[in-house]
Short mmCIF file of N, CA, C and O in Angstrom, two decimals:
data_model
loop_
_atom_site.label_atom_id
_atom_site.label_comp_id
_atom_site.label_asym_id
_atom_site.label_seq_id
_atom_site.Cartn_x
_atom_site.Cartn_y
_atom_site.Cartn_z
N MET A 6 5.01 10.42 -10.42
CA MET A 6 3.61 10.08 -9.78
C MET A 6 2.89 10.44 -10.47
O MET A 6 1.95 9.54 -9.72
N GLN A 7 3.15 8.98 -11.44
CA GLN A 7 1.40 9.07 -11.97
C GLN A 7 1.11 7.68 -11.46
O GLN A 7 -0.04 7.17 -10.73
N PRO A 8 1.46 6.83 -10.87
CA PRO A 8 1.36 5.75 -10.14
C PRO A 8 0.46 6.20 -8.23
O PRO A 8 -0.15 5.36 -8.40
N PHE A 9 1.18 7.13 -7.68
CA PHE A 9 0.34 7.58 -7.31
C PHE A 9 -0.91 8.71 -7.02
O PHE A 9 -1.78 8.45 -6.25
N ASN A 10 -0.82 9.21 -8.09
CA ASN A 10 -1.71 9.65 -8.98
C ASN A 10 -3.01 8.23 -8.72
O ASN A 10 -4.32 8.78 -8.32
N HIS A 11 -2.53 7.32 -9.26
CA HIS A 11 -4.20 6.48 -10.05
C HIS A 11 -4.04 5.31 -7.93
O HIS A 11 -5.67 5.59 -7.90
N LEU A 12 -3.37 5.62 -7.47
CA LEU A 12 -3.34 5.46 -5.76
C LEU A 12 -4.78 6.11 -5.45
O LEU A 12 -5.91 5.22 -5.32
N THR A 13 -3.91 6.98 -5.64
CA THR A 13 -5.61 8.94 -4.60
C THR A 13 -6.92 8.53 -5.49
O THR A 13 -7.65 7.92 -4.64
N LYS A 14 -7.08 8.26 -6.78
CA LYS A 14 -8.00 7.79 -7.64
C LYS A 14 -8.26 6.52 -6.73
O LYS A 14 -10.13 6.41 -6.83
N ILE A 15 -7.91 6.16 -6.32
CA ILE A 15 -8.73 4.14 -6.74
C ILE A 15 -9.18 4.91 -5.21
O ILE A 15 -10.27 4.05 -4.59
N MET A 16 -8.31 5.28 -4.26
CA MET A 16 -8.94 5.20 -2.69
C MET A 16 -9.89 6.22 -2.41
O MET A 16 -10.34 5.76 -1.13
N GLU A 17 -10.15 7.23 -3.62
CA GLU A 17 -11.66 8.39 -2.81
C GLU A 17 -12.40 7.95 -3.80
O GLU A 17 -13.87 8.22 -3.75
N GLY A 18 -12.34 6.70 -3.90
CA GLY A 18 -13.73 5.60 -5.08
C GLY A 18 -13.81 5.42 -5.81
O GLY A 18 -15.62 5.25 -6.53
N TYR A 19 -13.01 6.43 -7.08
CA TYR A 19 -12.85 5.71 -8.58
C TYR A 19 -13.01 4.34 -9.34
O TYR A 19 -12.75 4.20 -10.25
N GLY A 20 -12.79 3.55 -7.85
CA GLY A 20 -13.16 2.25 -9.08
C GLY A 20 -13.60 1.32 -7.41
O GLY A 20 -13.71 1.89 -6.65
N PRO A 21 -12.70 -0.22 -7.60
CA PRO A 21 -13.54 -0.73 -6.70
C PRO A 21 -11.89 -0.44 -5.80
O PRO A 21 -11.66 0.24 -5.09
N THR A 22 -12.84 -0.79 -4.07
CA THR A 22 -12.29 -0.24 -2.68
C THR A 22 -12.58 -1.46 -1.71
O THR A 22 -12.83 -2.84 -2.50
N GLY A 23 -12.51 -1.58 -0.04
CA GLY A 23 -12.44 -2.47 0.36
C GLY A 23 -11.39 -3.34 0.09
O GLY A 23 -10.31 -3.06 0.85
N ALA A 24 -11.12 -4.47 -0.08
CA ALA A 24 -10.52 -5.66 -0.85
C ALA A 24 -9.62 -5.54 -1.19
O ALA A 24 -8.37 -5.45 -1.11
N PHE A 25 -9.35 -3.63 -1.95
CA PHE A 25 -8.61 -3.67 -3.04
C PHE A 25 -7.63 -2.72 -2.17
O PHE A 25 -6.56 -1.77 -2.45
N VAL A 26 -7.83 -1.68 -1.39
CA VAL A 26 -6.86 -1.29 -0.28
C VAL A 26 -5.49 -1.66 0.42
O VAL A 26 -4.87 -1.40 -0.09
N LEU A 27 -5.94 -3.08 0.89
CA LEU A 27 -4.27 -3.43 1.70
C LEU A 27 -3.73 -3.51 0.17
O LEU A 27 -2.18 -3.31 0.54
N PRO A 28 -4.24 -4.19 -0.59
CA PRO A 28 -2.96 -4.61 -1.12
C PRO A 28 -2.23 -3.28 -2.07
O PRO A 28 -1.36 -3.24 -2.92
N ASN A 29 -2.52 -2.23 -2.52
CA ASN A 29 -2.69 -1.04 -2.84
C ASN A 29 -2.22 0.12 -1.99
O ASN A 29 -0.71 0.15 -2.57
N TYR A 30 -1.86 -0.27 -0.19
CA TYR A 30 -1.28 0.07 -0.05
C TYR A 30 0.79 -0.51 0.04
O TYR A 30 1.25 -0.16 -0.02
N TYR A 31 -0.02 -1.71 -0.52
CA TYR A 31 1.81 -3.07 -0.32
C TYR A 31 2.17 -2.19 -1.68
O TYR A 31 3.32 -2.79 -1.56
N GLN A 32 1.88 -2.58 -2.46
CA GLN A 32 2.05 -2.76 -3.93
C GLN A 32 3.61 -0.87 -3.81
O GLN A 32 4.00 -0.69 -4.39
N MET A 33 2.46 -0.27 -3.57
CA MET A 33 2.88 1.14 -3.65
C MET A 33 4.37 1.81 -2.87
O MET A 33 5.29 2.22 -3.20
N ILE A 34 4.16 1.16 -1.35
CA ILE A 34 5.24 1.11 -0.28
C ILE A 34 6.43 0.62 -1.83
O ILE A 34 7.56 0.86 -0.97
N SER A 35 5.87 -0.90 -2.46
CA SER A 35 7.42 -1.53 -2.40
C SER A 35 7.99 -0.29 -3.63
O SER A 35 8.79 -0.52 -3.69
N ASP A 36 7.02 -0.87 -4.52
CA ASP A 36 7.59 0.84 -4.95
C ASP A 36 7.59 2.02 -4.88
O ASP A 36 9.41 1.86 -5.66
N LEU A 37 7.26 2.24 -4.32
CA LEU A 37 8.30 3.66 -3.62
C LEU A 37 9.87 3.16 -2.95
O LEU A 37 10.99 4.12 -2.97
N LYS A 38 9.89 2.23 -2.52
CA LYS A 38 10.98 1.61 -2.04
C LYS A 38 12.34 0.81 -2.96
O LYS A 38 12.92 1.41 -2.62
N ALA A 39 11.13 1.12 -3.87
CA ALA A 39 12.46 0.25 -5.08
C ALA A 39 12.84 1.58 -5.88
O ALA A 39 14.04 1.56 -6.46
N LYS A 40 11.72 2.89 -5.65
CA LYS A 40 12.04 3.60 -6.83
C LYS A 40 13.36 4.31 -6.01
O LYS A 40 14.67 4.56 -5.77
N ASP A 41 13.73 4.88 -4.75
CA ASP A 41 14.06 5.23 -3.26
C ASP A 41 15.46 4.46 -3.65
O ASP A 41 17.22 5.19 -3.57
N ARG A 42 16.25 3.14 -4.00
CA ARG A 42 16.43 2.19 -3.59
C ARG A 42 18.03 2.64 -4.73
O ARG A 42 18.58 2.82 -4.92
N ALA A 43 17.07 2.89 -5.90
CA ALA A 43 17.60 2.79 -7.67
C ALA A 43 18.36 4.61 -7.88
O ALA A 43 18.82 4.19 -8.14
N LEU A 44 17.26 4.98 -6.53
CA LEU A 44 18.21 6.47 -7.19
C LEU A 44 19.71 6.72 -5.79
O LEU A 44 19.93 7.50 -5.93
N GLY A 45 19.25 6.29 -4.95
CA GLY A 45 20.51 6.11 -3.76
C GLY A 45 19.73 7.09 -2.69
O GLY A 45 18.92 8.16 -3.41
N GLY A 46 20.56 7.01 -1.65
CA GLY A 46 20.29 7.87 -0.34
C GLY A 46 20.52 9.29 -0.52
O GLY A 46 20.19 10.02 0.38
N GLU A 47 21.65 9.20 -1.34
CA GLU A 47 22.23 10.98 -1.37
C GLU A 47 21.26 11.70 -2.38
O GLU A 47 21.53 12.99 -3.40
N ALA A 48 19.88 11.03 -3.28
CA ALA A 48 19.18 11.85 -4.54
C ALA A 48 18.77 12.50 -3.56
O ALA A 48 18.40 12.55 -2.70
N ALA A 49 18.41 13.80 -4.74
CA ALA A 49 17.52 14.98 -4.34
C ALA A 49 16.06 14.81 -4.14
O ALA A 49 15.72 15.61 -3.56
N LEU A 50 15.32 13.32 -4.52
CA LEU A 50 13.94 13.49 -4.05
C LEU A 50 14.57 12.25 -3.71
O LEU A 50 12.99 11.75 -2.22
N HIS A 51 14.95 11.85 -2.90
CA HIS A 51 15.20 10.82 -1.03
C HIS A 51 14.41 11.64 -0.82
O HIS A 51 13.56 10.03 0.01
N PRO A 52 14.19 12.70 0.05
CA PRO A 52 13.62 12.91 1.39
C PRO A 52 11.96 12.99 1.08
O PRO A 52 11.37 12.45 1.75
N MET A 53 12.27 13.13 -0.24
CA MET A 53 10.03 12.82 -0.70
C MET A 53 9.82 11.59 -0.46
O MET A 53 8.52 11.33 -0.15
N TYR A 54 10.72 10.92 -0.73
CA TYR A 54 10.13 9.50 -1.01
C TYR A 54 10.12 8.88 0.44
O TYR A 54 9.43 7.49 1.22
N ALA A 55 10.91 9.09 1.46
CA ALA A 55 11.32 8.13 2.31
C ALA A 55 9.81 9.48 3.20
O ALA A 55 9.55 8.69 4.20
N LYS A 56 9.41 10.18 3.19
CA LYS A 56 8.19 10.81 3.20
C LYS A 56 7.12 10.53 3.48
O LYS A 56 6.13 9.75 3.94
N MET A 57 7.47 9.51 1.44
CA MET A 57 6.39 9.20 1.25
C MET A 57 5.66 8.39 1.89
O MET A 57 4.28 7.77 2.07
N ILE A 58 7.14 7.18 1.98
CA ILE A 58 6.87 6.17 2.19
C ILE A 58 6.11 5.95 3.85
O ILE A 58 5.34 4.88 3.78
N GLU A 59 6.65 6.28 4.44
CA GLU A 59 6.82 6.78 6.51
C GLU A 59 4.87 7.16 6.61
O GLU A 59 4.35 6.62 7.30
N LYS A 60 4.88 8.02 5.33
CA LYS A 60 3.37 7.99 5.58
C LYS A 60 2.17 6.93 5.29
O LYS A 60 1.61 6.60 6.07
N LEU A 61 2.84 6.89 4.06
CA LEU A 61 1.87 5.48 3.78
C LEU A 61 2.05 4.13 4.46
O LEU A 61 0.90 3.12 4.40
N GLU A 62 3.04 3.61 5.21
CA GLU A 62 3.35 3.10 6.21
C GLU A 62 2.46 3.68 7.30
O GLU A 62 1.63 1.59 8.18
N THR A 63 2.39 4.61 7.37
CA THR A 63 0.96 4.39 8.71
C THR A 63 -0.76 5.13 8.49
O THR A 63 -0.55 3.30 9.11
N TYR A 64 -0.67 4.96 7.37
CA TYR A 64 -2.15 4.52 6.83
C TYR A 64 -2.46 3.38 6.63
O TYR A 64 -3.92 2.43 6.86
N GLN A 65 -1.30 2.22 6.27
CA GLN A 65 -1.49 0.79 6.34
C GLN A 65 -1.26 0.12 7.51
O GLN A 65 -2.67 -0.92 6.98
N GLU A 66 -1.19 0.47 7.96
CA GLU A 66 -0.79 0.28 9.18
C GLU A 66 -2.55 0.85 10.12
O GLU A 66 -3.33 -0.11 10.49
N GLU A 67 -2.76 1.18 10.09
CA GLU A 67 -4.42 1.81 10.17
C GLU A 67 -5.16 1.27 9.86
O GLU A 67 -6.42 0.16 10.20
N ALA A 68 -5.04 1.29 8.21
CA ALA A 68 -5.74 0.00 6.87
C ALA A 68 -5.58 -1.00 7.85
O ALA A 68 -6.88 -2.59 7.93
N LEU A 69 -4.31 -2.24 8.32
CA LEU A 69 -4.71 -3.47 9.05
C LEU A 69 -5.68 -3.67 10.22
O LEU A 69 -5.57 -4.44 10.43
N GLU A 70 -5.38 -2.13 11.01
CA GLU A 70 -6.62 -2.65 12.28
C GLU A 70 -7.58 -2.44 11.72
O GLU A 70 -8.56 -2.48 13.13
N CYS A 71 -8.31 -2.48 10.74
CA CYS A 71 -9.43 -1.84 10.35
C CYS A 71 -10.32 -3.73 9.40
O CYS A 71 -9.69 -4.19 8.61
N GLU A 72 -11.00 -4.08 10.74
CA GLU A 72 -11.28 -5.61 10.57
C GLU A 72 -12.10 -5.84 9.24
O GLU A 72 -11.94 -6.35 8.38
N THR A 73 -13.33 -4.22 8.76
CA THR A 73 -13.97 -4.67 7.81
C THR A 73 -12.87 -4.72 6.49
O THR A 73 -13.07 -4.83 5.91
N LEU A 74 -11.83 -3.98 6.56
CA LEU A 74 -10.99 -4.31 5.13
C LEU A 74 -9.86 -5.38 5.31
O LEU A 74 -9.78 -5.93 3.78
N VAL A 75 -9.46 -5.67 6.73
CA VAL A 75 -9.36 -7.18 6.61
C VAL A 75 -9.68 -8.24 6.18
O VAL A 75 -9.83 -8.85 5.07
N MET A 76 -10.94 -7.85 6.36
CA MET A 76 -11.35 -9.51 5.86
C MET A 76 -12.73 -9.22 4.63
O MET A 76 -12.89 -10.39 3.52
N ALA A 77 -12.50 -7.80 4.25
CA ALA A 77 -12.95 -7.97 2.31
C ALA A 77 -11.66 -8.14 1.76
O ALA A 77 -12.32 -9.29 1.23
N THR A 78 -10.65 -8.14 2.32
CA THR A 78 -9.56 -8.90 2.20
C THR A 78 -9.62 -10.26 1.10
O THR A 78 -9.14 -10.86 0.13
N LEU A 79 -9.85 -10.49 2.62
CA LEU A 79 -9.67 -12.33 3.11
C LEU A 79 -10.43 -12.98 2.53
O LEU A 79 -10.50 -14.06 1.97
N LEU A 80 -11.95 -12.63 1.96
CA LEU A 80 -13.15 -12.65 1.27
C LEU A 80 -12.95 -12.67 -0.19
O LEU A 80 -13.85 -13.14 -1.49
N HIS A 81 -11.72 -11.56 -0.50
CA HIS A 81 -12.09 -12.35 -2.50
C HIS A 81 -11.37 -13.01 -3.06
O HIS A 81 -10.03 -12.99 -1.86
N PRO A 82 -12.04 -13.42 -3.89
CA PRO A 82 -10.86 -15.17 -4.45
C PRO A 82 -9.73 -14.48 -4.84
O PRO A 82 -9.03 -15.21 -4.81
N THR A 83 -9.03 -13.69 -4.83
CA THR A 83 -8.06 -12.74 -5.77
C THR A 83 -7.20 -13.28 -5.08
O THR A 83 -6.02 -13.93 -5.22
N PHE A 84 -7.03 -12.59 -3.23
CA PHE A 84 -6.77 -12.16 -2.54
C PHE A 84 -6.23 -13.59 -1.31
O PHE A 84 -5.17 -14.14 -1.45
N ARG A 85 -7.84 -13.81 -0.96
CA ARG A 85 -7.41 -14.67 0.47
C ARG A 85 -6.19 -14.56 1.29
O ARG A 85 -5.66 -13.62 1.27
N LEU A 86 -5.87 -15.57 1.71
CA LEU A 86 -4.99 -15.59 3.18
C LEU A 86 -3.78 -15.49 2.16
O LEU A 86 -2.78 -13.96 2.90
N LYS A 87 -3.45 -16.30 1.13
CA LYS A 87 -1.92 -15.66 0.21
C LYS A 87 -1.44 -14.50 0.83
O LYS A 87 -0.41 -13.79 0.71
N LEU A 88 -2.13 -13.09 0.78
CA LEU A 88 -1.71 -12.43 0.36
C LEU A 88 -1.29 -11.39 1.90
O LEU A 88 0.25 -11.20 1.85
N PHE A 89 -1.70 -12.18 2.38
CA PHE A 89 -0.89 -11.70 3.83
C PHE A 89 -0.11 -13.05 4.30
O PHE A 89 0.64 -11.85 4.61
N THR A 90 0.20 -13.67 3.89
CA THR A 90 1.15 -14.70 4.11
C THR A 90 2.23 -14.24 3.48
O THR A 90 3.43 -13.50 3.65
N HIS A 91 1.92 -13.70 2.21
CA HIS A 91 3.52 -12.67 1.41
C HIS A 91 3.49 -10.94 1.91
O HIS A 91 4.84 -11.06 2.20
N CYS A 92 2.62 -10.50 1.70
CA CYS A 92 3.24 -8.97 2.74
C CYS A 92 3.37 -8.55 3.87
O CYS A 92 4.03 -7.50 4.52
N TRP A 93 2.60 -9.33 4.94
CA TRP A 93 2.69 -9.16 6.33
C TRP A 93 2.75 -10.41 6.82
O TRP A 93 1.42 -11.38 7.76
N PRO A 94 3.68 -11.17 6.74
CA PRO A 94 4.36 -12.94 7.68
C PRO A 94 3.95 -13.00 8.92
O PRO A 94 3.56 -14.06 9.72
N GLU A 95 4.57 -11.50 9.58
CA GLU A 95 4.00 -11.15 10.77
C GLU A 95 3.19 -10.85 11.84
O GLU A 95 2.83 -11.14 12.86
N LYS A 96 1.77 -10.58 10.94
CA LYS A 96 1.06 -10.76 11.48
C LYS A 96 -0.03 -11.66 12.03
O LYS A 96 -0.96 -11.93 11.53
#
C-alpha cells in the first residue's frame, strides 16, 4: 500500500500538483492492474484491487475532463502531448 499512500500525499498537495495528477492516476492504475494480474483472479486481494482500480478510473475520467489539469499536463516540458498519445490514445 506504500505506492497508494505516496500518491495520496501527492494529490493532497504535499508535492508538485497540476501537471502530475493525470500521470499519477495512470501509473497507479497500471501498477494495481499488474499486481492484480500477478495474483490472479482467485486471490483474496482481487476484490480490493478491483474496487481500487474502478475508483481510480472514475477519478481519472473526472480529471481528464478538467481543462485546467489537461492544459497543465500538456504544457509541462516532461509530458507534453506524448503522454496523452501513449496513455489515452482514444482521447
